[in-house]
Coordinates of C-alpha atoms in Angstrom, one line a residue:
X1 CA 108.9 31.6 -13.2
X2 CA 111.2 30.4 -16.2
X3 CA 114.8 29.5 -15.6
X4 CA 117.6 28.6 -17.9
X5 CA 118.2 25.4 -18.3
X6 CA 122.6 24.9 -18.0
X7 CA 124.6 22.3 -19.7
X8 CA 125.8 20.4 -16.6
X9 CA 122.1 19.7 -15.7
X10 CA 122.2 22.5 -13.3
X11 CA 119.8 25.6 -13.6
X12 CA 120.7 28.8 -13.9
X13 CA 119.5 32.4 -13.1
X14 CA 120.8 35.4 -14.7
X15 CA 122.2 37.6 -11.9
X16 CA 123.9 41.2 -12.2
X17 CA 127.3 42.0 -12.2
X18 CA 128.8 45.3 -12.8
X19 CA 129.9 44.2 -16.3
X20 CA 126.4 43.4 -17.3
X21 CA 122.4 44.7 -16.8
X22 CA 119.3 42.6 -17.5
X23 CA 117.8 43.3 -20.9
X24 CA 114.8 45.4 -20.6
X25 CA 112.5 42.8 -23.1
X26 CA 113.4 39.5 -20.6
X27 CA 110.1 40.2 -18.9
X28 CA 108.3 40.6 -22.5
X29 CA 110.3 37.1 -23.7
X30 CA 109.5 35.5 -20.3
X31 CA 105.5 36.3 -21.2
X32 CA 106.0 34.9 -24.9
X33 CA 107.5 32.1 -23.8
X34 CA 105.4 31.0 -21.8
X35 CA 102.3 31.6 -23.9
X36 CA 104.0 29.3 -27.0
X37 CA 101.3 26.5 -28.2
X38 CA 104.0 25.5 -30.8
X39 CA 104.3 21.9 -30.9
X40 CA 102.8 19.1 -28.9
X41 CA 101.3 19.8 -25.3
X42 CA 101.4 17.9 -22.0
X43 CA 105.2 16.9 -21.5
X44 CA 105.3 16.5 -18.0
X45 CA 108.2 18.1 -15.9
X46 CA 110.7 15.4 -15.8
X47 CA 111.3 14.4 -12.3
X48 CA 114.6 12.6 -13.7
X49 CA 116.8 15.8 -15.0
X50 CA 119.8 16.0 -13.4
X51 CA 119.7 19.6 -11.2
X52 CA 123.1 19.7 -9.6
X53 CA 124.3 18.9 -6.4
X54 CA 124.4 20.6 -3.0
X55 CA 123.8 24.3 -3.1
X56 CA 125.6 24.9 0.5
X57 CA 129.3 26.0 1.1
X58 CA 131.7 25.9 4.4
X59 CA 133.5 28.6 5.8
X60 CA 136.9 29.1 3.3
X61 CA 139.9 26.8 4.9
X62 CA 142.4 28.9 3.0
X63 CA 145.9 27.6 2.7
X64 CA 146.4 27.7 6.3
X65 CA 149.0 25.4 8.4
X66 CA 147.3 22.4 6.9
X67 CA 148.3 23.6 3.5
X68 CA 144.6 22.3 2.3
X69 CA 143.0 24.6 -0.9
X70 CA 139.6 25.2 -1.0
X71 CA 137.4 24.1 -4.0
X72 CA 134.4 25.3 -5.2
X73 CA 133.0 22.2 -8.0
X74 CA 129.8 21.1 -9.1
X75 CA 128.3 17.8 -9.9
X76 CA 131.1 15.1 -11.1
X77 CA 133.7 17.6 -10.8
X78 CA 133.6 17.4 -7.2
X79 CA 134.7 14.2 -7.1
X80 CA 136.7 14.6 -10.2
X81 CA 139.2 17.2 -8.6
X82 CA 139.8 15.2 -5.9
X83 CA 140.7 12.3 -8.0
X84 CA 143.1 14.7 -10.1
X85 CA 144.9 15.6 -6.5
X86 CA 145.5 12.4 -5.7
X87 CA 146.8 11.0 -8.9
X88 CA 148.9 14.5 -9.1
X89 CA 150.3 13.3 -5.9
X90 CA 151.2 10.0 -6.1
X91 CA 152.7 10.7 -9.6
X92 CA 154.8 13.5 -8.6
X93 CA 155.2 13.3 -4.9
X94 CA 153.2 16.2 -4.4
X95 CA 151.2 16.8 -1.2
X96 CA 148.2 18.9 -2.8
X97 CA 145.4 18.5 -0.3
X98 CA 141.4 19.5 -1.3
X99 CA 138.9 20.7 0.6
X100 CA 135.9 20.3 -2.2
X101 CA 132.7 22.2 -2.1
X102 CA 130.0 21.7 -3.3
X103 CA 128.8 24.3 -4.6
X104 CA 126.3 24.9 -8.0
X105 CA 127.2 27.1 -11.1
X106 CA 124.4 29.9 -10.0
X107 CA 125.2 29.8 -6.3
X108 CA 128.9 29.6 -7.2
X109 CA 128.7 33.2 -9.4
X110 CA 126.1 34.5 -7.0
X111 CA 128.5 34.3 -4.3
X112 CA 131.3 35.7 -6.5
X113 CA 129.3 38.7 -7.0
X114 CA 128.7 39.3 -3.3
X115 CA 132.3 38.8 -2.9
X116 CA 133.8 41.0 -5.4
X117 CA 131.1 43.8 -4.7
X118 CA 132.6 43.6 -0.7
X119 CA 135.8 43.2 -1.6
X120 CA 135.5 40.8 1.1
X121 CA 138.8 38.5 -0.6
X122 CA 138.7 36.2 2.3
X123 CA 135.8 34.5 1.1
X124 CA 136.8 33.4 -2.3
X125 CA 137.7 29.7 -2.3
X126 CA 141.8 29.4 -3.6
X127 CA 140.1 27.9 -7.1
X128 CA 136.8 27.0 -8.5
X129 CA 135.4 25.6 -11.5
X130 CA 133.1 28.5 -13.5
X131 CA 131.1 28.7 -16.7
X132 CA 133.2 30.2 -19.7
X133 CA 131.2 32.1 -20.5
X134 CA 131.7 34.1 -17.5
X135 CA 135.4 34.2 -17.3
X136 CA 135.3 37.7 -19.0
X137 CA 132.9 39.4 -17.0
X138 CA 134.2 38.5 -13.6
X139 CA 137.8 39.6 -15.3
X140 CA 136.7 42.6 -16.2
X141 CA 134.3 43.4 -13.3
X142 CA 136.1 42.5 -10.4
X143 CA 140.1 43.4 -11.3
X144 CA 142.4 41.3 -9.5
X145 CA 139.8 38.6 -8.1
X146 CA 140.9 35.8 -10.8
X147 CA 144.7 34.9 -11.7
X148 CA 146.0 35.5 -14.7
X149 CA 147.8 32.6 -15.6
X150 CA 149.2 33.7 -19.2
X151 CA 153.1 33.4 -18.1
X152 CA 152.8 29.8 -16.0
X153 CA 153.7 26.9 -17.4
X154 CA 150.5 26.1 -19.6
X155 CA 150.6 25.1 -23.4
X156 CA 148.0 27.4 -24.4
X157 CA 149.1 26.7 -28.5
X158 CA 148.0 23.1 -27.9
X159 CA 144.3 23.6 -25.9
X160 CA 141.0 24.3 -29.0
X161 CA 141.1 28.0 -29.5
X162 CA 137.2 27.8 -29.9
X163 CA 137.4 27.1 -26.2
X164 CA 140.4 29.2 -25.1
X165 CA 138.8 32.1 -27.0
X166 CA 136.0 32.7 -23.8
X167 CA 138.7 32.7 -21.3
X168 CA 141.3 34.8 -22.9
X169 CA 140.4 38.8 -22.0
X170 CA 142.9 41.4 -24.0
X171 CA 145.1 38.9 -24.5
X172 CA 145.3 36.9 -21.3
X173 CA 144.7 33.9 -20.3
X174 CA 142.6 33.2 -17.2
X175 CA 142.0 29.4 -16.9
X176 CA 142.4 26.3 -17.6
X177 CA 139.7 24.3 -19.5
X178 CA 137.7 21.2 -17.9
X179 CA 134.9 19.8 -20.2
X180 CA 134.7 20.5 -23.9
X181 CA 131.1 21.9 -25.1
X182 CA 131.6 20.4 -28.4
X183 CA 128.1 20.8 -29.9
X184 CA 126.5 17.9 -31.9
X185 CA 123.7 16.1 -33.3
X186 CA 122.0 13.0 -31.9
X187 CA 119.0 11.1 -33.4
X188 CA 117.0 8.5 -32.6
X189 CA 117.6 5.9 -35.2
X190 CA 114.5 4.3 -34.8
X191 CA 112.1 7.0 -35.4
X192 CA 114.6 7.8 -38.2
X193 CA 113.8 4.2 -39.8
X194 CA 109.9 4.4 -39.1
X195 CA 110.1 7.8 -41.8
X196 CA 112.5 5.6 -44.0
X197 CA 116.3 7.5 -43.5
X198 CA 118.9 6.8 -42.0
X199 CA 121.8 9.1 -39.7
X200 CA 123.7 9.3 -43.0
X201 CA 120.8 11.8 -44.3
X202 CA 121.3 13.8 -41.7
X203 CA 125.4 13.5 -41.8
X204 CA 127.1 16.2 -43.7
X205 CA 123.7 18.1 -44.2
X206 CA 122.3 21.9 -44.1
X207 CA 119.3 23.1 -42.1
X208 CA 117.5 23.3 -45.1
X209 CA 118.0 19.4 -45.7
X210 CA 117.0 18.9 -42.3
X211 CA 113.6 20.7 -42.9
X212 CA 112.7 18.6 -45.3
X213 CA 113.7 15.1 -43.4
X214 CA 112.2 16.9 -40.3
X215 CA 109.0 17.8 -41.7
X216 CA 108.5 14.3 -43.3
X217 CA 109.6 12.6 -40.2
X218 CA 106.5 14.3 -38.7
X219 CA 104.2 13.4 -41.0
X220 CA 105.0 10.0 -40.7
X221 CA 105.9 9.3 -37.2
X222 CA 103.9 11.8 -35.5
X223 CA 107.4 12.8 -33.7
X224 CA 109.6 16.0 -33.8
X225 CA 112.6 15.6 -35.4
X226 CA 114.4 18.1 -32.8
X227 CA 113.5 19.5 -29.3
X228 CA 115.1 22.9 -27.9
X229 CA 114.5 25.1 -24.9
X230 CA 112.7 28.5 -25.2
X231 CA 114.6 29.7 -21.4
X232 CA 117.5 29.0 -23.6
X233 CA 117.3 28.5 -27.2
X234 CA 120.1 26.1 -27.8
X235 CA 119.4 25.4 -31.5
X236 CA 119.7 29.3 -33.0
X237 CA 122.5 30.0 -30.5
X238 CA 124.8 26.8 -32.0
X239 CA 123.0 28.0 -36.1
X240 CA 124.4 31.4 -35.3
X241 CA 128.0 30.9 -33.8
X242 CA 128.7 28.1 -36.0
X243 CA 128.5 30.2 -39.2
X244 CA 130.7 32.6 -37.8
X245 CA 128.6 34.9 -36.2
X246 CA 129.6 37.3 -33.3
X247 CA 127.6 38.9 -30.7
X248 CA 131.0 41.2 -30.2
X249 CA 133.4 42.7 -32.8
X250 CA 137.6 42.4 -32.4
X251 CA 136.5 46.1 -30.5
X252 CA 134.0 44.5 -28.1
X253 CA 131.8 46.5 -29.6
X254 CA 128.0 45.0 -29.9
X255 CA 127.0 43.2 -32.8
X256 CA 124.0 41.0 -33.3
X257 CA 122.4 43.2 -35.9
X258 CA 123.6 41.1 -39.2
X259 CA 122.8 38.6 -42.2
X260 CA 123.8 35.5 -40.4
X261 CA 121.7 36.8 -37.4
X262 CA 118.7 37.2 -39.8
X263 CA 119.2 33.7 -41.4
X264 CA 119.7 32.2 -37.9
X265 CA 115.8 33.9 -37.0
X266 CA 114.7 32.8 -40.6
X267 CA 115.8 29.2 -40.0
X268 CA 114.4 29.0 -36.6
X269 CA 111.3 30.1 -37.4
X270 CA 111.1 27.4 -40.6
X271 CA 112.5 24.7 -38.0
X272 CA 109.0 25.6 -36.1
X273 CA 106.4 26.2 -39.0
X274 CA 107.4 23.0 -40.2
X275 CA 107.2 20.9 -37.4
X276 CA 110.3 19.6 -37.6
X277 CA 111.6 21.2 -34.3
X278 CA 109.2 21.3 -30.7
X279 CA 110.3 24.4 -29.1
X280 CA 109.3 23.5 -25.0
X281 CA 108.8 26.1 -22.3
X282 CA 111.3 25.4 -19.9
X283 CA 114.3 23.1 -18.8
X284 CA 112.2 20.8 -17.3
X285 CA 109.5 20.1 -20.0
X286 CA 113.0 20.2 -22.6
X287 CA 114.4 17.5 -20.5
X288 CA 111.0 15.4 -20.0
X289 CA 109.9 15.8 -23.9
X290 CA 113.5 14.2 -24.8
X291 CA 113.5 11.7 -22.4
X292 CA 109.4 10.5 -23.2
X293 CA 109.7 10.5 -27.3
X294 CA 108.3 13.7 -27.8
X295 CA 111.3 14.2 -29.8
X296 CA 113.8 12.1 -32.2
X297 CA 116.9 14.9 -31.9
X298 CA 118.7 17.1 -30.3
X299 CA 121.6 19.9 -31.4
X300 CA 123.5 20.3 -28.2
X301 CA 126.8 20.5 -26.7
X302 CA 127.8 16.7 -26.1
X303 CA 127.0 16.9 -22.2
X304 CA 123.8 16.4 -23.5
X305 CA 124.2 12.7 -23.4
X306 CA 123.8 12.4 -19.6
X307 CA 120.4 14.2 -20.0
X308 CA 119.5 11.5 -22.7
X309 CA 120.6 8.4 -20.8
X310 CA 118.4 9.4 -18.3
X311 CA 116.1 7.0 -20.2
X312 CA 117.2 3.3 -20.1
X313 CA 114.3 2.2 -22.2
X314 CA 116.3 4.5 -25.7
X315 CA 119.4 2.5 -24.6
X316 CA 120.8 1.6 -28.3
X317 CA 118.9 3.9 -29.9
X318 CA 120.5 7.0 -30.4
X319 CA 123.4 7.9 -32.9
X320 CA 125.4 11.0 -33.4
X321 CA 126.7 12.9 -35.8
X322 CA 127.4 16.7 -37.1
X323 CA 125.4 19.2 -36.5
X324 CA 123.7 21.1 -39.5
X325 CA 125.3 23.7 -41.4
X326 CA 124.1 26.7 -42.8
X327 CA 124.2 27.0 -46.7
X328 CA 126.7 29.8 -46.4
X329 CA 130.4 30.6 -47.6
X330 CA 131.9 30.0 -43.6
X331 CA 129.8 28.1 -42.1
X332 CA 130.6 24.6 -40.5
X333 CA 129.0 21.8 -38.9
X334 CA 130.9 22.8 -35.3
X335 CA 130.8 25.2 -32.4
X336 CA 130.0 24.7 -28.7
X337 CA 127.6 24.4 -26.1
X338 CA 128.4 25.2 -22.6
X339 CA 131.4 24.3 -20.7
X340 CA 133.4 25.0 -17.6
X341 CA 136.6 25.3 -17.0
X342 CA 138.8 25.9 -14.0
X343 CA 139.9 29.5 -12.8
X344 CA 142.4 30.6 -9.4
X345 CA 141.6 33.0 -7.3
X346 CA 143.3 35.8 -5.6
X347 CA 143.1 34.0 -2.6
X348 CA 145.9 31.4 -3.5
X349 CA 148.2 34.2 -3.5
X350 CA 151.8 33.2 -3.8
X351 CA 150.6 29.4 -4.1
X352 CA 149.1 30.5 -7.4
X353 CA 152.2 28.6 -8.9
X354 CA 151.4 25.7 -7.5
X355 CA 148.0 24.9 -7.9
X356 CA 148.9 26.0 -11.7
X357 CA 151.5 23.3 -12.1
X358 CA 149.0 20.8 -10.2
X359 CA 145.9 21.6 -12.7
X360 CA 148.3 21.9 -15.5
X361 CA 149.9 18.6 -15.4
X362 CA 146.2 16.8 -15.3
X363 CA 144.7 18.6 -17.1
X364 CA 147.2 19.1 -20.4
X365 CA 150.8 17.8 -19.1
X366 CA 152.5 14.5 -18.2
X367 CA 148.9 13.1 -16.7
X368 CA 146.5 14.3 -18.6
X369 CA 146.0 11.0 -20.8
X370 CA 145.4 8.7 -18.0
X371 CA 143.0 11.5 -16.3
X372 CA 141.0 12.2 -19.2
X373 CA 140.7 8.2 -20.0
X374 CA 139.4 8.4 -16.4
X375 CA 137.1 11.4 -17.2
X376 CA 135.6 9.9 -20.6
X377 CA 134.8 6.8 -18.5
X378 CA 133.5 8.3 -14.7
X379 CA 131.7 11.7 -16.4
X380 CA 131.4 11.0 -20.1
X381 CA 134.0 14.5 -20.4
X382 CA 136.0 15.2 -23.4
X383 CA 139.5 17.2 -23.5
X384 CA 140.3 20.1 -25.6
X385 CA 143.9 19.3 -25.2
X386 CA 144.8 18.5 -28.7
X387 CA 148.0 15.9 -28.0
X388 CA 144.9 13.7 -26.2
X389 CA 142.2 14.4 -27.9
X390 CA 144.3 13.5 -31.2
X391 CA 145.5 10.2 -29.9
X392 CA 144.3 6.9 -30.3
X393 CA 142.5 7.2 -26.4
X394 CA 138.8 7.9 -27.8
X395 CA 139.1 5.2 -30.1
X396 CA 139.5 3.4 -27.0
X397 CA 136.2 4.2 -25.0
X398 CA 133.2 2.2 -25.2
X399 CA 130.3 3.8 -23.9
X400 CA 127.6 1.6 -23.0
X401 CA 124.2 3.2 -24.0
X402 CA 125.6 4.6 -27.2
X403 CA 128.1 2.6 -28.1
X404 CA 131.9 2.3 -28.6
X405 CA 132.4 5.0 -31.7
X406 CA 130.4 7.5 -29.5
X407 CA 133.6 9.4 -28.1
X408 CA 135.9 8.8 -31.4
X409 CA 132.8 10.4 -33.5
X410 CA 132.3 13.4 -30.7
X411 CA 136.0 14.0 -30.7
X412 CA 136.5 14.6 -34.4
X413 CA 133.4 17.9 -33.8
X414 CA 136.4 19.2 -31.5
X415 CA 139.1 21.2 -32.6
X416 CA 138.1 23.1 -35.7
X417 CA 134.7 25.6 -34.2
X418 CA 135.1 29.3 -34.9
X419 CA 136.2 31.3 -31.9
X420 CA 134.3 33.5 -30.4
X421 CA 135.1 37.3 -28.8
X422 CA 134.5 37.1 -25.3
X423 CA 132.7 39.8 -23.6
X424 CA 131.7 40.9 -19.9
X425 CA 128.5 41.2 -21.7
X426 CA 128.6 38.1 -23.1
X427 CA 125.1 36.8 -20.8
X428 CA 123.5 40.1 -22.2
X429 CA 124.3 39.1 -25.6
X430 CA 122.7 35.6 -25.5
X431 CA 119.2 37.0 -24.0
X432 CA 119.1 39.8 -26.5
X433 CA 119.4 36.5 -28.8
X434 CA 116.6 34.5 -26.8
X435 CA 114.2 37.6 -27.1
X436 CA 114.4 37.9 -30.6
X437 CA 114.2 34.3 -31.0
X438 CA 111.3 33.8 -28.9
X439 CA 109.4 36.9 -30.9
X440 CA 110.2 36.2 -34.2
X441 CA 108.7 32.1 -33.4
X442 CA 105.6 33.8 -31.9
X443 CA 105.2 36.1 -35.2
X444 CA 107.3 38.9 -34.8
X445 CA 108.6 40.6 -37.6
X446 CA 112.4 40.0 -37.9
X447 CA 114.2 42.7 -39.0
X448 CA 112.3 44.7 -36.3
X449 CA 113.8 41.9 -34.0
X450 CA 116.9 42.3 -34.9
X451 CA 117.4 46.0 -34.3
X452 CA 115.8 45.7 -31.2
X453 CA 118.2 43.3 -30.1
X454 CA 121.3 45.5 -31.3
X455 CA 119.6 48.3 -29.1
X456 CA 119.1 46.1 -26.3
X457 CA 122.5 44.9 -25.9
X458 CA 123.7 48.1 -26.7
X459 CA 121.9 49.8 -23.8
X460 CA 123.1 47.3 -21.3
X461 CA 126.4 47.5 -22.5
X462 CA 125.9 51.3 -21.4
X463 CA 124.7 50.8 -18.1

């Protein structure tokens, strides 16, 4: 059994909501998948990717006479809320108290889904940190279960629309964002020196430049100059949306069925054929190849260092820089790669306010410089708030495997990513991309691909 591998290290299964059906080829792509001999065999599942923590959640405290809010978090957020409570507290004389759960990204939306299909409003947790690429289709599927938080006292002109954009539904905003999925490129400068170039000749650089390095770097080292997930397809997701592609017109309608689609497949395909990219199998095999030396690079959203540093032997030797353009009129070298951010429930009622102020001010008010100096440094997180994340603080942060420009250079891939149309549907989108993908690497033809995965969507959209 495949399952998709999620930026925080966590997995993921896809699970059904009323805004969005399975696509009827994921058994057919599942199959392919796991049949692909392309690139090097025998990376052994990697015992050291990070796979969340917890899984279990208490009973809901509520906001009860102990005026305590219930959490849900995973990984370093769970320790990260906390730490934004108390440093809301003691710099406002506030008395916001947590009760943090620990609860995974899957589990989390799982639960949500038994919840909202119950109606059971009890159970939801007064805020919780979710995937924004979700936002939209709990918005639209369960009415009323998240806050909308357009009128509070938020500066949405000053957060990165690219983000903003999957958490705004007809024109409201329903969270406030956490990490920043700001997608780049990393390579290991030492294989790069074996094949005789440097991380300036992949700076600044089209896909079809990187072909040509890639397929020369295998050659001559014997290594893959990129590595990408076939449960997830990183690579031609980040190709796609940072040309300015959209799985959803401005009328949500569906629409994947287009040139920079079918240059997106065509690239992908060349990345294979020409052994400059190793497509693995799953997560784990992704995670073990990177971490072993199967592979020089990753494209990725910048989370993607912890996954990395999971190797202290590499310590020094990986460098970052833009990702690959396509050699098209629109395209640019940014877009993103997962992300969270965090949402309020229902259950907060007429505290709603409150806990909007709180995650406001730490997040992109009066604390957010000192918190996100503490978030660069405890969880390797970058803001999208634009007043910190164009100040001098990144220019500040050393980082001790990759070295003190590592957060200035990821910082200036921010702001500046096309936005993209969120969607209930958004989930069904993104497999209807990892079928087509998966088909056109194993020999499919791809305009045939393509319309099947217009159809595909289309039909779940539907139902």
């Amino acid at each position: 059994l495949i399952v998709f591998g999620y930026g925080n290290g966590t997995t993921k299964k896809k699970e059904k909501l009323k805004g969005g059906s399975s696509m009827k080829k994921r058994v057919l792509a599942v199959l392919l998948a796991s049949m692909m001999v392309i690139g090097m065999p025998g990376c052994a599942s990697a015992d050291s990717a990070e796979q969340g923590s917890g899984g279990e959640t208490k009973e809901s405290s509520g906001t009860g006479a102990d005026d305590t809010y219930t959490v849900w978090a995973w990984d370093a957020n769970v320790e990260a809320i906390q730490e934004a409570a108390n440093r809301y507290n003691e710099a406002t004389g506030g008395n916001i108290k947590l009760d943090v759960v620990t609860v995974v990204n899957e589990d989390s939306r799982n639960k949500l889904v038994t919840i909202g299909g119950s109606e059971d409003w009890d159970s939801l947790p007064d805020f919780l940190l979710m995937e924004d690429t979700a936002v939209a289709q709990f918005v639209t599927s369960y009415p009323g279960m998240l806050a909308d938080l357009t009128d509070y006292d938020i500066p949405w002109e000053e957060l990165v629309e690219s983000k903003k954009s999957l958490y705004t539904v007809g024109g409201k905003h329903y969270a406030l964002p956490m990490d920043s999925g700001a997608s780049i490129a990393m390579y290991r400068t030492d294989y790069l020196e074996e094949a005789g170039y440097t991380l300036d000749d992949l700076t600044n650089v089209t896909w079809d430049e990187v072909i040509k390095i890639g397929a020369d770097v295998y050659d001559r080292t014997g290594h893959y100059l990129l590595l990408d997930d076939a449960t997830s397809c990183f690579v031609p997701k980040q190709i796609y949306t940072s040309s300015g592609g959209q799985f959803f017109d401005k009328d949500g309608n569906a629409d994947i069925d287009n040139d920079i689609m079918k240059m997106t497949l065509e690239i992908t395909k060349e990345l294979v054929d020409s052994n400059t990219m190793y497509i693995a199998g799953s997560w784990d095999e992704y995670n073990s190849c990177l971490n072993e030396g199967t592979g020089g690079g990753v494209v990725n959203g910048m989370w993607i260092n912890g996954n990395i540093s999971n190797a202290p032997d590499q310590k020094g030797v990986w460098a970052v820089t833009d990702m690959p353009a396509l050699n098209i009129d629109g395209a640019t070298h940014m877009t993103n790669s997962g992300g969270a951010s965090w949402v309020i429930t229902r259950h907060a009622g007429e505290n709603t306010e409150e806990l909007a102020d709180f995650l406001s001010y730490e997040l992109c008010g009066d604390g957010a410089q000192d918190y996100w100096d503490y978030l660069a440094d405890f969880a390797g997180y970058l803001t999208t708030y634009k007043p910190v994340l164009n100040s001098e603080l990144y220019r500040n942060v050393d980082n001790d495997y990759f070295g003190e420009t590592f957060f200035s250079d990821v910082a200036e891939l921010v702001d500046g990513a096309p936005a993209l149309n969120s969607s209930p549907y958004y989930m069904d989108a993104q497999d209807a991309l990892i079928n087509a993908v998966v088909n056109v690497v194993n020999g499919s033809d791809i305009d045939t691909e393509m319309q099947d995965a217009q159809s595909n969507l289309e039909f779940a959209m539907s139902n």
